[in-house]
mmCIF file of C-alpha atoms in Angstrom:
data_model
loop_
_atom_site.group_PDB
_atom_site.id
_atom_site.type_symbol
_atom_site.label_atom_id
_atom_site.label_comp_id
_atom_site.label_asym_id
_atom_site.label_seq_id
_atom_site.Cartn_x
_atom_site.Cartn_y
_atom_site.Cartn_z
ATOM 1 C CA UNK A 1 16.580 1.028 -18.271
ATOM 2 C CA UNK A 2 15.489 4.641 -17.876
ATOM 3 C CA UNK A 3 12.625 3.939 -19.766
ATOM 4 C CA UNK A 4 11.103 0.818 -18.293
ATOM 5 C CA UNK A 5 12.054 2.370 -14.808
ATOM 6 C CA UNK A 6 9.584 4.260 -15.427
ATOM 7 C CA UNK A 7 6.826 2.428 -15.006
ATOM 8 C CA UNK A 8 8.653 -0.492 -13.527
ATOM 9 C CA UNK A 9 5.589 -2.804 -12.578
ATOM 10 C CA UNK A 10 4.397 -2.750 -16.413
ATOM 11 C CA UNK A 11 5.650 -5.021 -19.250
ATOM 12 C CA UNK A 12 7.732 -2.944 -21.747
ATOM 13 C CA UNK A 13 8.001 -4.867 -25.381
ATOM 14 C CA UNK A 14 10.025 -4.544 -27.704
ATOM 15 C CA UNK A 15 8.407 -2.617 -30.681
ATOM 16 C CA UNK A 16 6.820 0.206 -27.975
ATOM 17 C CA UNK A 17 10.776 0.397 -26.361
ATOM 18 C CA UNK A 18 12.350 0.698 -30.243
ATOM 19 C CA UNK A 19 10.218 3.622 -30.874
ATOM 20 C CA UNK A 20 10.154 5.394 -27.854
ATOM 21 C CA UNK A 21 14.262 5.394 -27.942
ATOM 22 C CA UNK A 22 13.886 5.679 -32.088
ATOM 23 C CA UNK A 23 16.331 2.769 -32.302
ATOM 24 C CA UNK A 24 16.243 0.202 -35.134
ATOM 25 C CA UNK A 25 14.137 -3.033 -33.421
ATOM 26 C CA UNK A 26 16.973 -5.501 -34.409
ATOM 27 C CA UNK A 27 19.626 -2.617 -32.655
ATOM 28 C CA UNK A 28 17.280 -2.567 -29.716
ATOM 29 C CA UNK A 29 16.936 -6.430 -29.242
ATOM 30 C CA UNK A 30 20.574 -6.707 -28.945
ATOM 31 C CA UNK A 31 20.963 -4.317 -26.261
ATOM 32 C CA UNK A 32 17.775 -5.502 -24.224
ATOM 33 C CA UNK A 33 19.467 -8.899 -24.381
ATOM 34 C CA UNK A 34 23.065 -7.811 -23.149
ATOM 35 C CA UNK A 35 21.003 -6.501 -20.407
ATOM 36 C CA UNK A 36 18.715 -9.251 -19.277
ATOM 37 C CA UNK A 37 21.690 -11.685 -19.663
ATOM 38 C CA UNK A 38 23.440 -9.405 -16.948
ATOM 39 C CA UNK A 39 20.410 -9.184 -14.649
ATOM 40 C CA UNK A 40 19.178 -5.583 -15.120
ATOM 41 C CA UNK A 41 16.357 -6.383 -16.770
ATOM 42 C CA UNK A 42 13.976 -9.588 -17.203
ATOM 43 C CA UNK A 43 12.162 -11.345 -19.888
ATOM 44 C CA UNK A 44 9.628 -13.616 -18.707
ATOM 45 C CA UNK A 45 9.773 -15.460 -22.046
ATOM 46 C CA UNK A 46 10.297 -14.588 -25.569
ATOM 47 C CA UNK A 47 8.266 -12.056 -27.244
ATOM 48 C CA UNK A 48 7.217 -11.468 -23.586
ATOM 49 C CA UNK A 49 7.771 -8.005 -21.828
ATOM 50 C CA UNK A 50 10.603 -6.388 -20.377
ATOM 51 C CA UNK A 51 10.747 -5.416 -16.495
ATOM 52 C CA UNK A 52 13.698 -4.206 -14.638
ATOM 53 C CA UNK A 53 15.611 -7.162 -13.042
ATOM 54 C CA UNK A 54 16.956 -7.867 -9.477
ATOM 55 C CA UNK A 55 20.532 -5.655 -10.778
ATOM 56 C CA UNK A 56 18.324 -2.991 -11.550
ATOM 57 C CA UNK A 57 17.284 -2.844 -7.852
ATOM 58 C CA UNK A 58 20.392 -3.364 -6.235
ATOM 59 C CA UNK A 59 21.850 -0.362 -7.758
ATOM 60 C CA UNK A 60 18.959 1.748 -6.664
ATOM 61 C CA UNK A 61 19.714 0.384 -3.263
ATOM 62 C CA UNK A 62 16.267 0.235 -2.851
ATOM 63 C CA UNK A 63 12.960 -0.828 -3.942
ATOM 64 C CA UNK A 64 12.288 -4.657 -3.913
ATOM 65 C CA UNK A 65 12.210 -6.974 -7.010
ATOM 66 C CA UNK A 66 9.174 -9.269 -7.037
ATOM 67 C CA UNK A 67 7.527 -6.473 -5.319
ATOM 68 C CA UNK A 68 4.188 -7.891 -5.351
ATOM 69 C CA UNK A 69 5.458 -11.241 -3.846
ATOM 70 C CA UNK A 70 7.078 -8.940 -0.987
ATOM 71 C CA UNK A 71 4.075 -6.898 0.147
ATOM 72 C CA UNK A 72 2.106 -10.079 0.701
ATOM 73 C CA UNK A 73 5.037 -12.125 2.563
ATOM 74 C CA UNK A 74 6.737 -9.407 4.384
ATOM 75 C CA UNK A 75 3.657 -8.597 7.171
ATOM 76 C CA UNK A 76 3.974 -12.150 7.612
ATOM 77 C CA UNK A 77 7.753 -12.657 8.306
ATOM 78 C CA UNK A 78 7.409 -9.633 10.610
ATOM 79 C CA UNK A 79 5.120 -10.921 12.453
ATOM 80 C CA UNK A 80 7.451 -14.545 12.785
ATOM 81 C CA UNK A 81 9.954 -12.084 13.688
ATOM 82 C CA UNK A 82 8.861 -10.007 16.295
ATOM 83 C CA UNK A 83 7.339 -13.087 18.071
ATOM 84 C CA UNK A 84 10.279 -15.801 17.818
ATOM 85 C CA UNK A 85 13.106 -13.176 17.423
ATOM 86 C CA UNK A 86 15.062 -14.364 14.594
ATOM 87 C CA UNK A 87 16.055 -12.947 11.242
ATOM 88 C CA UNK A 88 13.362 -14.338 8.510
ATOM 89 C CA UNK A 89 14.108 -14.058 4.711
ATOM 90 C CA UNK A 90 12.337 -15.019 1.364
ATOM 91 C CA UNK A 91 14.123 -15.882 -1.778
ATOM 92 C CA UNK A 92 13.703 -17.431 -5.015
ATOM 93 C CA UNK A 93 15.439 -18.967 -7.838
ATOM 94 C CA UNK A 94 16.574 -16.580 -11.074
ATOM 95 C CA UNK A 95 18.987 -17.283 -13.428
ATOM 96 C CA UNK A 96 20.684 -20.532 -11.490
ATOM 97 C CA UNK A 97 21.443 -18.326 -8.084
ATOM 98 C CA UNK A 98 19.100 -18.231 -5.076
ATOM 99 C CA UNK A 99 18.219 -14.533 -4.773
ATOM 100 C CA UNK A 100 17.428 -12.655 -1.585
ATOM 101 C CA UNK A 101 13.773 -10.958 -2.067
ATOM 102 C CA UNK A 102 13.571 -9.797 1.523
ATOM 103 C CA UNK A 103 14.699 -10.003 5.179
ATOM 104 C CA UNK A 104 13.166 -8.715 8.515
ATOM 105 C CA UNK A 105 15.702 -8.893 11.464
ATOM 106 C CA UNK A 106 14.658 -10.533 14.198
ATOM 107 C CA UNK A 107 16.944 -8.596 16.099
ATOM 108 C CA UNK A 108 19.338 -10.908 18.055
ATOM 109 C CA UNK A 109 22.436 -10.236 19.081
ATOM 110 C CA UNK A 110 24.053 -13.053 17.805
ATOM 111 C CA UNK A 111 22.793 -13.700 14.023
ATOM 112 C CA UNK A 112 23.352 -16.038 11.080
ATOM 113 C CA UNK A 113 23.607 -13.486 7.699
ATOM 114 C CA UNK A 114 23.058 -15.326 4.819
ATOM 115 C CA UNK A 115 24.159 -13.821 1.519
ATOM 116 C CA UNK A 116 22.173 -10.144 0.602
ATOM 117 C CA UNK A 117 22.579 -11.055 -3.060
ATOM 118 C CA UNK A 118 22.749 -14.623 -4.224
ATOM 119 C CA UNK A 119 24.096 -17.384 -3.554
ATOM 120 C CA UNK A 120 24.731 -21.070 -4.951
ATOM 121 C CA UNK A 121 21.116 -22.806 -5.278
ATOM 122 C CA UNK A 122 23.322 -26.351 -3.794
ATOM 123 C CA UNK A 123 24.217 -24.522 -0.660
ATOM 124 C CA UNK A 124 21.335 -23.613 1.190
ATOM 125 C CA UNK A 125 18.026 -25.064 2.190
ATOM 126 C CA UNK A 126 16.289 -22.386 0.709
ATOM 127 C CA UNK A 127 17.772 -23.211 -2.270
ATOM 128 C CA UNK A 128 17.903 -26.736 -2.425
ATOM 129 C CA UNK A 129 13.903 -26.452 -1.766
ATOM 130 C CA UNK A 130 13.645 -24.375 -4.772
ATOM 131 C CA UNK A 131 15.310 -27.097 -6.739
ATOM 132 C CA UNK A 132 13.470 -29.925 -5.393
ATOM 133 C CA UNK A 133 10.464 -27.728 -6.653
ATOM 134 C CA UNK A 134 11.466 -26.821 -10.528
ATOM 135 C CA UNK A 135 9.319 -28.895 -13.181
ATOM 136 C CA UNK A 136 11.206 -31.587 -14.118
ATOM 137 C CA UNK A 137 11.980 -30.092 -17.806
ATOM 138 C CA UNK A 138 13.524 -26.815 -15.846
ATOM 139 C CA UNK A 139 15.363 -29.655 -13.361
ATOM 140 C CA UNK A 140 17.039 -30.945 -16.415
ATOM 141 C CA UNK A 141 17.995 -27.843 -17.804
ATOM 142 C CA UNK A 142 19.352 -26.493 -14.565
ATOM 143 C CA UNK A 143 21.804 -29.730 -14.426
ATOM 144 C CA UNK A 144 23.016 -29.256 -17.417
ATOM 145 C CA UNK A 145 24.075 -25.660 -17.022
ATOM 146 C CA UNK A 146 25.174 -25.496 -13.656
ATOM 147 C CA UNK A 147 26.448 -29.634 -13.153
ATOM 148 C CA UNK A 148 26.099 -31.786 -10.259
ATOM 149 C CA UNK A 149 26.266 -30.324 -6.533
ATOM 150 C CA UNK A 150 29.828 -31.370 -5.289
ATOM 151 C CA UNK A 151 31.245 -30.672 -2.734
ATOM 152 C CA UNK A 152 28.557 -28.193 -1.900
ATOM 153 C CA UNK A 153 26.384 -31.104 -1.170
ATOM 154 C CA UNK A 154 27.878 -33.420 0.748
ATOM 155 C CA UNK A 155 26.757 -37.373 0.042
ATOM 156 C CA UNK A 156 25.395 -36.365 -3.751
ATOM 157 C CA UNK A 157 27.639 -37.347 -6.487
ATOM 158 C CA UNK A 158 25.260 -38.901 -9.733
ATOM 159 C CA UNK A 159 22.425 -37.555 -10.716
ATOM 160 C CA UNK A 160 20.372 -39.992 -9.381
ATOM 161 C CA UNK A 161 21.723 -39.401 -5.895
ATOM 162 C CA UNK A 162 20.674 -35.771 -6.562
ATOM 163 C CA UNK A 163 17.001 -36.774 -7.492
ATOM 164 C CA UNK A 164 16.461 -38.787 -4.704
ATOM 165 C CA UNK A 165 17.682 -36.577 -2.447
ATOM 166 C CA UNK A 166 14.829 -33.536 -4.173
ATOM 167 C CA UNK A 167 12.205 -36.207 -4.226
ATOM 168 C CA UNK A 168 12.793 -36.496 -0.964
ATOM 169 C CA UNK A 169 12.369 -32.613 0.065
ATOM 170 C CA UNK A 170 9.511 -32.439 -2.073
ATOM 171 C CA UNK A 171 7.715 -35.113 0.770
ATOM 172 C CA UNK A 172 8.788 -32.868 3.328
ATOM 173 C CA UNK A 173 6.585 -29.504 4.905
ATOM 174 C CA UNK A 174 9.826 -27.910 5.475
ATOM 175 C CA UNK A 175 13.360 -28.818 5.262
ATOM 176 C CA UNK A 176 15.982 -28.529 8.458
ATOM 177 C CA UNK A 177 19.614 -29.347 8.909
ATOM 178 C CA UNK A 178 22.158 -28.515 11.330
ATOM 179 C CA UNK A 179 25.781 -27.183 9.430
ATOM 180 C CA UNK A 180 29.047 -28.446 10.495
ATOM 181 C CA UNK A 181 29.427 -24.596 12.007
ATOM 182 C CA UNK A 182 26.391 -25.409 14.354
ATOM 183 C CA UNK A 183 24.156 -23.097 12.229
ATOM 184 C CA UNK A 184 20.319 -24.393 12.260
ATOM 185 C CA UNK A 185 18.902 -23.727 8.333
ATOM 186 C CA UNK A 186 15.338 -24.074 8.292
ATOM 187 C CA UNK A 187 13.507 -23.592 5.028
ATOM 188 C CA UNK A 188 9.882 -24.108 3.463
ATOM 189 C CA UNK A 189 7.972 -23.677 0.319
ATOM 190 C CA UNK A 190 5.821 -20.795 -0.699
ATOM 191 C CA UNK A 191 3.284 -21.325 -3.561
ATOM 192 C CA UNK A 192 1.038 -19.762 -5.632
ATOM 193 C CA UNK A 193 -1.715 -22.136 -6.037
ATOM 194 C CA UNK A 194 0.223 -23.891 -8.767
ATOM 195 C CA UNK A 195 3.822 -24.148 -8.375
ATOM 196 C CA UNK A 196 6.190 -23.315 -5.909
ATOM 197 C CA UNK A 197 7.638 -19.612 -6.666
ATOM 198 C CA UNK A 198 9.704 -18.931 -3.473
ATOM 199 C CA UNK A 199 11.384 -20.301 -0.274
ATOM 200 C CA UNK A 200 11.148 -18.814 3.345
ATOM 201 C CA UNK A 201 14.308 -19.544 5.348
ATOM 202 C CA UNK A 202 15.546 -18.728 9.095
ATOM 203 C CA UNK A 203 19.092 -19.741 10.209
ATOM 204 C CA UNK A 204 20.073 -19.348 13.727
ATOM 205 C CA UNK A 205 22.909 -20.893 15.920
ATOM 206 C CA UNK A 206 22.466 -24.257 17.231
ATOM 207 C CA UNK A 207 22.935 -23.315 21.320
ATOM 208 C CA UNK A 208 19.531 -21.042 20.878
ATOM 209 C CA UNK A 209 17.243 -23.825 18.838
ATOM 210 C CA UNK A 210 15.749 -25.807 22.174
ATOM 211 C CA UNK A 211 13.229 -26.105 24.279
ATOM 212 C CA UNK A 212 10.384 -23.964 24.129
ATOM 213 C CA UNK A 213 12.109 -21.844 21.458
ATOM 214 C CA UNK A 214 12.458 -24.837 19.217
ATOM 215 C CA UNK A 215 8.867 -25.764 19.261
ATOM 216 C CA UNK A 216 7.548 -22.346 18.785
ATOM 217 C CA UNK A 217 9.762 -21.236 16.163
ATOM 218 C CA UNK A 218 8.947 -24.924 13.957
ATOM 219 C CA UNK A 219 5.010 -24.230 14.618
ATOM 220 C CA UNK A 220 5.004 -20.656 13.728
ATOM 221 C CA UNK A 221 7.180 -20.789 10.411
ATOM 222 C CA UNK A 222 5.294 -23.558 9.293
ATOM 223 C CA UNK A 223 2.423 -21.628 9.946
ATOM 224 C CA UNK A 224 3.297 -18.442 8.028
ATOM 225 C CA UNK A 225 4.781 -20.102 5.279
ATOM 226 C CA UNK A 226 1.256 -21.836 4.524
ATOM 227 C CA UNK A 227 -0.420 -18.352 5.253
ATOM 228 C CA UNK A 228 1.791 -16.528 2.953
ATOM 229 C CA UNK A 229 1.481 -19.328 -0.160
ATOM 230 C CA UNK A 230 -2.296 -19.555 1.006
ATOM 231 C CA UNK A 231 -2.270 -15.292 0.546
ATOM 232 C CA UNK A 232 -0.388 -15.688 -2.893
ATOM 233 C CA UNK A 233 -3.008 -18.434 -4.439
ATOM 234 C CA UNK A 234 -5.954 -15.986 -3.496
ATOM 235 C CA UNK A 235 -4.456 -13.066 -5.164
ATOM 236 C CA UNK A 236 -3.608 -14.983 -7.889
ATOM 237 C CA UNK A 237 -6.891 -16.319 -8.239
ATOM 238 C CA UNK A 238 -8.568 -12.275 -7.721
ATOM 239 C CA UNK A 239 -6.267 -11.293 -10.931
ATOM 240 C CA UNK A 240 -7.660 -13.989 -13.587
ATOM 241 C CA UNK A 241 -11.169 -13.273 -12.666
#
């Protein structure tokens, strides 16, 4: 962990870890993979690199994982913040759990928290849009790890229920409902250019969503979720030339 903290931005492999640590490559595989399964370090894929993962940054206490995702969404959600006045956050899916990327506070008095870690992916709109996003292969394989929704979902019981219910966020520029607590969850899509890689989310109680403050807050998060996905593709598009 040392090691790849070191340059923690850079894809460490396997061989280049073995002999810097002069460990035995099959000794050094096992213990990489103890350590990605418990979150402190990632694999993108196999035979991929090693980065440090989101555990890795939450014992640091600080830092951001996804860094580069952060820098170009966070100017945004300040700027949603300091106009509408509510807490913004950005997450993502890793591992089956919705995972908190970052939060600007919009400084309210009264304010929804949602969970600084993770949290179950059938919860939340943010996470529920992140479903409704996964290819279809990644869908399947979610499923069949983590099951239907329950009673976490309300109204979804087969999986077909569940489908039509993602099919249905997919059609949607952002997705809204209004908990039993009164709680307004708001979320929408952020993409690269190609698939969707993160969710933006704002929860606030129900008394302060009207009037003016309703219509603003709906124009402008729509509006910096399409500028942050729309800043995303660009970069992404700068790095493969």
């Amino acid at each position: 962990m040392e090691l790849i903290a070191a340059e923690p931005d850079i894809p460490h492999y396997l061989g280049d870890i073995a002999e810097q640590l002069e460990l035995n490559a099959a000794t050094c595989a096992r213990i990489l993979g103890v350590l990605v399964a418990r979150g402190y370090i990632d694999q993108a894929a196999p035979k991929k690199g090693y980065t440090l993962g989101p555990m890795s940054y939450r014992l640091a206490g600080n830092g951001n994982y996804r860094k580069d995702l952060v820098l170009i969404a966070q100017p945004y959600m300040v700027q949603f913040a300091n106009t509408v006045h509510e807490t913004v956050n950005l997450t993502t899916l890793h591992r089956g759990k919705r995972l908190l990327l970052c939060e600007v506070d919009g400084g309210q008095t009264v304010q929804i928290r949602t969970d600084l870690l993770e949290c179950n992916v059938y919860d939340v709109p943010t996470g529920r849009e992140l479903l409704a996003h996964l290819p279809q292969d990644e869908l399947h394989a979610f499923i069949r790890c983590y099951g239907l929704p329950g009673n976490q979902w309300p109204g979804i019981s087969s999986e077909d229920e569940l489908f039509a219910a993602l099919q249905e966020i997919r059609q949607l520029p952002w997705l809204m409902y209004t908990t039993p607590e009164h709680v307004v969850a708001i979320s929408a899509p952020i993409s690269d250019g190609h698939r969707v890689i993160a969710a933006l989310g704002v929860y606030l109680p129900e008394q302060r969503f009207i009037g003016d403050h309703h219509e603003q807050l709906l124009a402008l998060f729509q509006s910096i979720a399409q500028d942050i996905s729309k800043a995303v593709s660009a970069k992404q598009s700068h790095a493969k030339r």
